[in-house]
PDB file of C-alpha atoms in Angstrom:
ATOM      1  CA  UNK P   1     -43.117  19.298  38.228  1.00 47.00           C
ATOM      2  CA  UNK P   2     -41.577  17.600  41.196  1.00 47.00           C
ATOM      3  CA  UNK P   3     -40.926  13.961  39.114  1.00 45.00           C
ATOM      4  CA  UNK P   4     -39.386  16.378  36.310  1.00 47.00           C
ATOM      5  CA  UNK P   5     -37.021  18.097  38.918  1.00 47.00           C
ATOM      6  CA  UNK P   6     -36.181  14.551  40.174  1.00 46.00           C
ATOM      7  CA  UNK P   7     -35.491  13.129  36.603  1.00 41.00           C
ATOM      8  CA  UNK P   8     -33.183  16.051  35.575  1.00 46.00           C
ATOM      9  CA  UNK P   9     -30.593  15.724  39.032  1.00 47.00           C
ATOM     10  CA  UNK P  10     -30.940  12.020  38.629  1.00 46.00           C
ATOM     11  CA  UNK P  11     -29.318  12.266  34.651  1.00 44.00           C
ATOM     12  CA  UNK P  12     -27.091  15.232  35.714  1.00 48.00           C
ATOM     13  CA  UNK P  13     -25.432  12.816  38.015  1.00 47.00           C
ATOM     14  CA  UNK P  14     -24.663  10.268  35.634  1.00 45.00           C
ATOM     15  CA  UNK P  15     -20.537  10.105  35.644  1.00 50.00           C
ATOM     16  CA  UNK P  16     -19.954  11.927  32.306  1.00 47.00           C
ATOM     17  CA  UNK P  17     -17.423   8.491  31.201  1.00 48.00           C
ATOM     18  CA  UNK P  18     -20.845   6.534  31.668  1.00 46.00           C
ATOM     19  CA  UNK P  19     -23.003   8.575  29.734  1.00 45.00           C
ATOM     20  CA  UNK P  20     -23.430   7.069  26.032  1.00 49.00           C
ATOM     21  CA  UNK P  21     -24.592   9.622  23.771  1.00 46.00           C
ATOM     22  CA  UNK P  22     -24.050  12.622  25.773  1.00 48.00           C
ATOM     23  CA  UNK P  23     -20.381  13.094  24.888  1.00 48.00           C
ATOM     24  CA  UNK P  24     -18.529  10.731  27.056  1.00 51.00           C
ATOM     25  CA  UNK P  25     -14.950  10.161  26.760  1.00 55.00           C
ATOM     26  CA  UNK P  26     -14.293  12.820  24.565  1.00 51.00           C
ATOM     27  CA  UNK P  27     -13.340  12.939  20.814  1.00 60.00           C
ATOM     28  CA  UNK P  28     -11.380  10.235  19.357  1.00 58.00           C
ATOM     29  CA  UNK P  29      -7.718  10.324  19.846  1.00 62.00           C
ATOM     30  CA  UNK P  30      -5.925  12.080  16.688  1.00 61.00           C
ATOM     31  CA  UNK P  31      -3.934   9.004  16.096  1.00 58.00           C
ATOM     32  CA  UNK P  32      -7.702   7.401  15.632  1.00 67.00           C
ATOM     33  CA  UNK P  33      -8.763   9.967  12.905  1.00 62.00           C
ATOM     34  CA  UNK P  34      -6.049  10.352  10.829  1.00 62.00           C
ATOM     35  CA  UNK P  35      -5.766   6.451  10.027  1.00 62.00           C
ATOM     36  CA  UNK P  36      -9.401   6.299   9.710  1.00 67.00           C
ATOM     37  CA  UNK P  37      -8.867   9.373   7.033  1.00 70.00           C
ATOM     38  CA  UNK P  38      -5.945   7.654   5.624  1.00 71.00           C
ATOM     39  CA  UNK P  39      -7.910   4.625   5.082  1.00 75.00           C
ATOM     40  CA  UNK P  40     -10.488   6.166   3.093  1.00 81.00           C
ATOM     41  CA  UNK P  41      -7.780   7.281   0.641  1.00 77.00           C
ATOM     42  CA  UNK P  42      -6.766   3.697   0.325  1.00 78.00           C
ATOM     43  CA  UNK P  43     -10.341   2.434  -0.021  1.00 83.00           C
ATOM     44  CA  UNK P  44     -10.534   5.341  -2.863  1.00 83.00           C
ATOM     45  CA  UNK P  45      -7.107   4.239  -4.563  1.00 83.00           C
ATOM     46  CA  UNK P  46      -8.758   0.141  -4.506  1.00 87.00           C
ATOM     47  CA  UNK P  47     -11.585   1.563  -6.334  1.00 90.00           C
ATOM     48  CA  UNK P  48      -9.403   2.917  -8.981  1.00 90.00           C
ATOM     49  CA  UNK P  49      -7.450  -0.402  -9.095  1.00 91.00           C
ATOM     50  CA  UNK P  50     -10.547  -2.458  -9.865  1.00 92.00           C
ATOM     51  CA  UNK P  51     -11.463  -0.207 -12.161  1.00 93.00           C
ATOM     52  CA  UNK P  52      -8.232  -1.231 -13.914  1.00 92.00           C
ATOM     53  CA  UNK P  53      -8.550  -4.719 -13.379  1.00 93.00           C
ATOM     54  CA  UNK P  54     -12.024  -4.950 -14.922  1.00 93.00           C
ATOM     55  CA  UNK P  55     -10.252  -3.303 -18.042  1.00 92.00           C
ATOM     56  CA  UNK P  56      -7.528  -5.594 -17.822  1.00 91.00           C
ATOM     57  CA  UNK P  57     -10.138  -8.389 -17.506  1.00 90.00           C
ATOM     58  CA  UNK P  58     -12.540  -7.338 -20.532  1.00 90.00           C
ATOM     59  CA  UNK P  59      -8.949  -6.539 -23.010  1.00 88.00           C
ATOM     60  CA  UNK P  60      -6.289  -9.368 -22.344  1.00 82.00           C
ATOM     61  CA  UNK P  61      -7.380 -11.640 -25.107  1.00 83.00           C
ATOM     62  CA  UNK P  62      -7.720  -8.582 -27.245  1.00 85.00           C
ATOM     63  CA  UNK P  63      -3.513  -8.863 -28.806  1.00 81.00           C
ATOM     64  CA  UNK P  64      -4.556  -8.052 -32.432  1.00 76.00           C
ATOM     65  CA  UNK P  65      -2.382 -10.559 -33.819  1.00 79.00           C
ATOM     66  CA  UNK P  66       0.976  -9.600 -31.447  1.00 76.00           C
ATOM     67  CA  UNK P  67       2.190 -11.220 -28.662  1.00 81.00           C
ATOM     68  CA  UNK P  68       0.051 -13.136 -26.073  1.00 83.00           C
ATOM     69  CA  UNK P  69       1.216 -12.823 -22.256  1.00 81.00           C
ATOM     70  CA  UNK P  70       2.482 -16.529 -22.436  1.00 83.00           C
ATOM     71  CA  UNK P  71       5.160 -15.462 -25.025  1.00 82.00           C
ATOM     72  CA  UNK P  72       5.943 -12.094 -23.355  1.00 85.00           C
ATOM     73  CA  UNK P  73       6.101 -13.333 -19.411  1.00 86.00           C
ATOM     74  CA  UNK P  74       8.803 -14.071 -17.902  1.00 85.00           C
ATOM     75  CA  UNK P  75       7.640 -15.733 -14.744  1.00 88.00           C
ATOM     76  CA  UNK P  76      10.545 -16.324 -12.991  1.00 90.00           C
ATOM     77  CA  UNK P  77      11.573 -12.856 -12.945  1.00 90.00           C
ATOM     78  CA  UNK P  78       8.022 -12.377 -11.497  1.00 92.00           C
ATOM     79  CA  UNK P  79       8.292 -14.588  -8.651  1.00 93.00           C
ATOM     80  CA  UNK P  80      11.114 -12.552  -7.454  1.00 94.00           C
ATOM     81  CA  UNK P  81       9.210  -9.566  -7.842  1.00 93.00           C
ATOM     82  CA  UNK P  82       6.916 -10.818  -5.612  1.00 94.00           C
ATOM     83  CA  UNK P  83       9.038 -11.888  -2.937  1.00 95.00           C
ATOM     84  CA  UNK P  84      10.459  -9.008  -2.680  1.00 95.00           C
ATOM     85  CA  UNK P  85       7.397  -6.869  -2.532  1.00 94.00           C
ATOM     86  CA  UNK P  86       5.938  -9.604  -0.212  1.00 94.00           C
ATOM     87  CA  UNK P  87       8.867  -9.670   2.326  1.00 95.00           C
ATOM     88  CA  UNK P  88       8.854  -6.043   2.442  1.00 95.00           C
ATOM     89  CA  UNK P  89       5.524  -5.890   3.750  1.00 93.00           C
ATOM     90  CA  UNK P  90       7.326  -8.097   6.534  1.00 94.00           C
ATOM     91  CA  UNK P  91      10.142  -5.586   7.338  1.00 95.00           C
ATOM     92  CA  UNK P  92       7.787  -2.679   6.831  1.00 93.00           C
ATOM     93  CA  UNK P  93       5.677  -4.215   9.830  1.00 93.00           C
ATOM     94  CA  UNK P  94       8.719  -4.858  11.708  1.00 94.00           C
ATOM     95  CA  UNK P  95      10.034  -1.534  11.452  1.00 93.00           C
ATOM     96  CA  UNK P  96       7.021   0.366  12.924  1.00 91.00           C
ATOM     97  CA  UNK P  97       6.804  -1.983  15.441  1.00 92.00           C
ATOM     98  CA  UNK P  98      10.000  -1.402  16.532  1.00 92.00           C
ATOM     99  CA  UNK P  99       9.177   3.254  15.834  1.00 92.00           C
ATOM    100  CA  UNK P 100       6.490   2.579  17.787  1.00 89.00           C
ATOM    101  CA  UNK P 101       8.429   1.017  20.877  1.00 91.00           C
ATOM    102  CA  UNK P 102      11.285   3.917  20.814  1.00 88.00           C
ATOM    103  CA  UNK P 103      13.835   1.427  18.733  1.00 91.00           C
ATOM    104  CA  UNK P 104      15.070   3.869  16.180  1.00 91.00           C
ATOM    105  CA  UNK P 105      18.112   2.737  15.071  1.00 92.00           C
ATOM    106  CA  UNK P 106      16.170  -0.910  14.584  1.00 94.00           C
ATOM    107  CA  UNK P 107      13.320   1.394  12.830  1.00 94.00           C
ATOM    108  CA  UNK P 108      16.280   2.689  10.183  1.00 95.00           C
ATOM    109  CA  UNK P 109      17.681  -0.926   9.767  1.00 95.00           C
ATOM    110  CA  UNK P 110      14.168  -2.343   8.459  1.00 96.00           C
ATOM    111  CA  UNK P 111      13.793   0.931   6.710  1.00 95.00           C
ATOM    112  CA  UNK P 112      16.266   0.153   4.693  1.00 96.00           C
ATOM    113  CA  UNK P 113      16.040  -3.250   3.928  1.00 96.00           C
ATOM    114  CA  UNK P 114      12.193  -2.679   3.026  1.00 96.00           C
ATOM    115  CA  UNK P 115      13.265   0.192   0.748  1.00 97.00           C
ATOM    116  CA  UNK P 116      16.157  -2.024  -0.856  1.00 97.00           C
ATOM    117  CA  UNK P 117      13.239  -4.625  -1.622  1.00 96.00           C
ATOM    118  CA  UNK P 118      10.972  -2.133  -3.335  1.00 95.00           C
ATOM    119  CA  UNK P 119      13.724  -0.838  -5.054  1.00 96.00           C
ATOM    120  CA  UNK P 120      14.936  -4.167  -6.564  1.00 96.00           C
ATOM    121  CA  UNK P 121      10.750  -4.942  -7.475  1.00 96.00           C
ATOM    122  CA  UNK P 122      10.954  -1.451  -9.631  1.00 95.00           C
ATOM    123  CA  UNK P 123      14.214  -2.112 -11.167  1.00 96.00           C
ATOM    124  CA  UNK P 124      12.855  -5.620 -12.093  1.00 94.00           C
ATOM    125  CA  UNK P 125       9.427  -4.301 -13.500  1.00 94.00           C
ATOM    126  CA  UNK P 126      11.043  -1.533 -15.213  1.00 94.00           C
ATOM    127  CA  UNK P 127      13.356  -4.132 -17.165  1.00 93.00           C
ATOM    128  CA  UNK P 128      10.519  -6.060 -18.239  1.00 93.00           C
ATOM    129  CA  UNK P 129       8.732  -2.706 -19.555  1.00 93.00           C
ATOM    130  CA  UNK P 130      12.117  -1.987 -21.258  1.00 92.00           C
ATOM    131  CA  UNK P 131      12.604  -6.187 -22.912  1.00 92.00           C
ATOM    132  CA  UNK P 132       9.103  -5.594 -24.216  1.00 91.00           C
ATOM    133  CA  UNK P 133       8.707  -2.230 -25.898  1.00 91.00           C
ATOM    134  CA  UNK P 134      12.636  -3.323 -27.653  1.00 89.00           C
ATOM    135  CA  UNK P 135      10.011  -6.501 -28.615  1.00 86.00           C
ATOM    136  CA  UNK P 136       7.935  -4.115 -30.361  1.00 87.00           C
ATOM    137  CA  UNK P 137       5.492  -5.105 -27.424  1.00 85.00           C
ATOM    138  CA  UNK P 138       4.873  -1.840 -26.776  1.00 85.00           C
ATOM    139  CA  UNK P 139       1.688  -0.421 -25.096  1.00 87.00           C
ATOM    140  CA  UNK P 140       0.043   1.040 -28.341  1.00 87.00           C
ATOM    141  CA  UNK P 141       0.535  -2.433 -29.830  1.00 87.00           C
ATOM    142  CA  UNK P 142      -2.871  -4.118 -29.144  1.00 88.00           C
ATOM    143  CA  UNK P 143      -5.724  -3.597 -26.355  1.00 90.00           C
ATOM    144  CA  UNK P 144      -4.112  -6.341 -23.953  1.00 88.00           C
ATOM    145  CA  UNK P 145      -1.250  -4.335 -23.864  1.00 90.00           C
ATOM    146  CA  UNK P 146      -2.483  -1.325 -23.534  1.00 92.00           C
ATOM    147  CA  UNK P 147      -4.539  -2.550 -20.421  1.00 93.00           C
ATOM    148  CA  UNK P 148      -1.496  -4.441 -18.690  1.00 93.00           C
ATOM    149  CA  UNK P 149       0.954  -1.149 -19.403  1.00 93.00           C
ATOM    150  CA  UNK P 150      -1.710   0.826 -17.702  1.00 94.00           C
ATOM    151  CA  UNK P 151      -2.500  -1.521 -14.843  1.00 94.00           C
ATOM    152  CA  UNK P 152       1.001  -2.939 -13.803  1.00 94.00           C
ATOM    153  CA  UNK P 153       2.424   0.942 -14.424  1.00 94.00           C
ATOM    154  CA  UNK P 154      -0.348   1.961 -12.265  1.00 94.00           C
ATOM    155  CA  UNK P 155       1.026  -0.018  -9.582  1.00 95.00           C
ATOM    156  CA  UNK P 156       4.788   0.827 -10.249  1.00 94.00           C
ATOM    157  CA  UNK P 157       4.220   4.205  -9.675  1.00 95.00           C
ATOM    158  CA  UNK P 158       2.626   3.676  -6.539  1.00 94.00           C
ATOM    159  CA  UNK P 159       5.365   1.488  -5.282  1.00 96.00           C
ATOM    160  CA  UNK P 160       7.927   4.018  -6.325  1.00 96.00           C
ATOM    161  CA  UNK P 161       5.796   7.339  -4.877  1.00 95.00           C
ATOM    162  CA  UNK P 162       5.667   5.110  -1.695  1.00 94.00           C
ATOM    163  CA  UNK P 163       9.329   4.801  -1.414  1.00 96.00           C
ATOM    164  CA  UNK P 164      10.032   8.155  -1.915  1.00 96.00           C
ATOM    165  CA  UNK P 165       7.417   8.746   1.552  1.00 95.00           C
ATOM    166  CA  UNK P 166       9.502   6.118   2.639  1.00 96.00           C
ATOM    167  CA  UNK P 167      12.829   8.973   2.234  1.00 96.00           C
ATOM    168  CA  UNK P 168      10.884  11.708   3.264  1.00 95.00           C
ATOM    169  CA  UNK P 169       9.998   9.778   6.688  1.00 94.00           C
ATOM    170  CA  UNK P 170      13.428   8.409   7.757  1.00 95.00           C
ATOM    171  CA  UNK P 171      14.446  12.054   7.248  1.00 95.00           C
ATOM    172  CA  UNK P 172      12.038  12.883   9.503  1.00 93.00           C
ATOM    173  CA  UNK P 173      13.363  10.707  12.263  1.00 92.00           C
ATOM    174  CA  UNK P 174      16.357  11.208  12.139  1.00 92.00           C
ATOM    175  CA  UNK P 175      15.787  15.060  12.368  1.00 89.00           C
ATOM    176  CA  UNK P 176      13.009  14.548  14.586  1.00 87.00           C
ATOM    177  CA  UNK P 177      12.991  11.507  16.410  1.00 86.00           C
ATOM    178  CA  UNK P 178      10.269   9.166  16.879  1.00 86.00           C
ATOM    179  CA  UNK P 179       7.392  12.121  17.745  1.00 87.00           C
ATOM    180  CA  UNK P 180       4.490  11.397  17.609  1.00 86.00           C
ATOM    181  CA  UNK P 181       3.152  13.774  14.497  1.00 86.00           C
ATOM    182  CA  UNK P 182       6.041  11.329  12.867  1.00 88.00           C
ATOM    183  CA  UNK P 183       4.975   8.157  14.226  1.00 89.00           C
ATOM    184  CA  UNK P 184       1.067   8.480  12.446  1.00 87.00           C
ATOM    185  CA  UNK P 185       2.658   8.931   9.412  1.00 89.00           C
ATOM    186  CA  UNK P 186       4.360   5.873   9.928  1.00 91.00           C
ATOM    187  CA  UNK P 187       1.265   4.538  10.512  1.00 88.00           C
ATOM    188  CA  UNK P 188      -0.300   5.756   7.614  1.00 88.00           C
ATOM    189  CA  UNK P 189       2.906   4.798   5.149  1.00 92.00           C
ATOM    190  CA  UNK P 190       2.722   1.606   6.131  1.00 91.00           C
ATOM    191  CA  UNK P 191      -1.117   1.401   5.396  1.00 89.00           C
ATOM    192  CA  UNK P 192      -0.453   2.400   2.181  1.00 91.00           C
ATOM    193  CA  UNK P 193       2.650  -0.558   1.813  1.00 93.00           C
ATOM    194  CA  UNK P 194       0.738  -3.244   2.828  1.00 91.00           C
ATOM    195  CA  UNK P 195      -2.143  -2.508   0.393  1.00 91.00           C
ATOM    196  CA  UNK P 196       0.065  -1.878  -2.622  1.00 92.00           C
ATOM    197  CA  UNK P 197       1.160  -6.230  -1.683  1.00 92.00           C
ATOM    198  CA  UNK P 198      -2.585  -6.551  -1.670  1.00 92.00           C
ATOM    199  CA  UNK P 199      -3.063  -5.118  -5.325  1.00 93.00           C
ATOM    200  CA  UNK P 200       0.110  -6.810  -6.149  1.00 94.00           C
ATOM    201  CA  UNK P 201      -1.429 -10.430  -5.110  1.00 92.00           C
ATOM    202  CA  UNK P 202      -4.309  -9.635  -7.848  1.00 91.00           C
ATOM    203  CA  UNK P 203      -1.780  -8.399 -10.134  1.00 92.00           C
ATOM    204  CA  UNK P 204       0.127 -11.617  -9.615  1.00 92.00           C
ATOM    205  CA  UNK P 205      -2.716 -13.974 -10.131  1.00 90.00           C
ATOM    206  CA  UNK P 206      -4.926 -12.100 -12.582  1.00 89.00           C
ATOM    207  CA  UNK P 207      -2.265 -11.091 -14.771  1.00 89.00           C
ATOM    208  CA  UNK P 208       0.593 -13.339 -14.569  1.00 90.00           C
ATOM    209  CA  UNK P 209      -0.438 -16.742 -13.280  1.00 85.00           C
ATOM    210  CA  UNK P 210      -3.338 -16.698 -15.382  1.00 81.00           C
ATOM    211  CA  UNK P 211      -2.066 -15.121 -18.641  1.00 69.00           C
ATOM    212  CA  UNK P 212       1.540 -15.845 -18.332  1.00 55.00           C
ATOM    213  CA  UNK P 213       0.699 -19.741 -19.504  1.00 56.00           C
TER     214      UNK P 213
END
């Protein structure tokens, strides 16, 4: 009875900071828990994304007798694309960098600039959508394009969805300021930029580079 008494003061008197397992430290800050939440959202959006890439996979050679991606692609108009989206993963960065040291008026600069980029990637995409459906390469022409319309359209939507966030969130600072409720979804936005590039690099090499010759 004694050695029990002993044991019990001795772990009562572990520092609660030291204590693993019994609590110590306290819950995770919410900064912590919301991107962990966000990024299951973005794991679950990937899933859906390879989902469409296996289709795309399994259906490009599928053109039934129309157009083949080397006679619809217009690669240099794709490169662009891709800078663009790539370099606004860039300013993206930069600006919550700079929300997350107090620099607002350098966190509206990038804003922009990283919304002008995404902008210019739509308006480039949805030009190529438009030159091919005047083509009569439309998506209910054959399988192939049925599967690209889906997949790269997929994709455009997201980028366009994210840049309306993007609105929504410089609204937010500049009626707000750089709080912190507005700085995790910042951090969260971003999360979601940087994997649309990510799904844009497979679109790029799976579709384009590999098709588009």
């Amino acid at each position: 009875m004694a050695i029990a008494t002993t044991l019990d003061r001795t772990l009562t008197a572990v520092p609660t900071a030291l204590a693993r397992g019994r609590g110590g430290g306290g819950p995770a800050p919410k900064r912590i828990v919301v991107a962990y939440g966000f990024w299951i959202f973005v794991l679950s959006d990937m899933v859906m994304f390879s989902a469409l890439f296996a289709a795309y996979a399994v259906l490009s050679g599928n053109t039934a007798g129309g157009p083949t991606a080397a006679e619809l692609f217009n690669l240099r108009n794709v490169f662009i694309e891709t800078m663009c989206l790539l370099l606004s993963s860039y300013t993206c960065g930069i600006g919550v960098l700079s929300a997350e040291r107090g620099q607002q008026t350098l966190f509206l600069v990038f804003a922009i600039v990283t919304f002008a980029l995404g902008a210019v990637f739509l308006f480039i995409e949805v030009t190529e959508f438009a030159d091919m459906v005047a083509k009569g390469a439309g998506p209910s022409r054959s399988a192939f394009l049925s599967s690209f319309f889906t997949l790269v359209g997929t994709h455009g939507v997201h980028v366009a969805s994210g840049l309306v966030a993007l609105v929504y969130l410089v609204a937010q600072v500049l009626a707000h300021g750089l709080r912190a409720a507005v700085l995790r979804r910042l951090l969260c936005w971003s999360l979601f930029w940087h994997a649309l590039d990510i799904v844009w690099v497979g679109v790029f090499t799976l579709v384009y580079l590999m098709g588009g010759h």
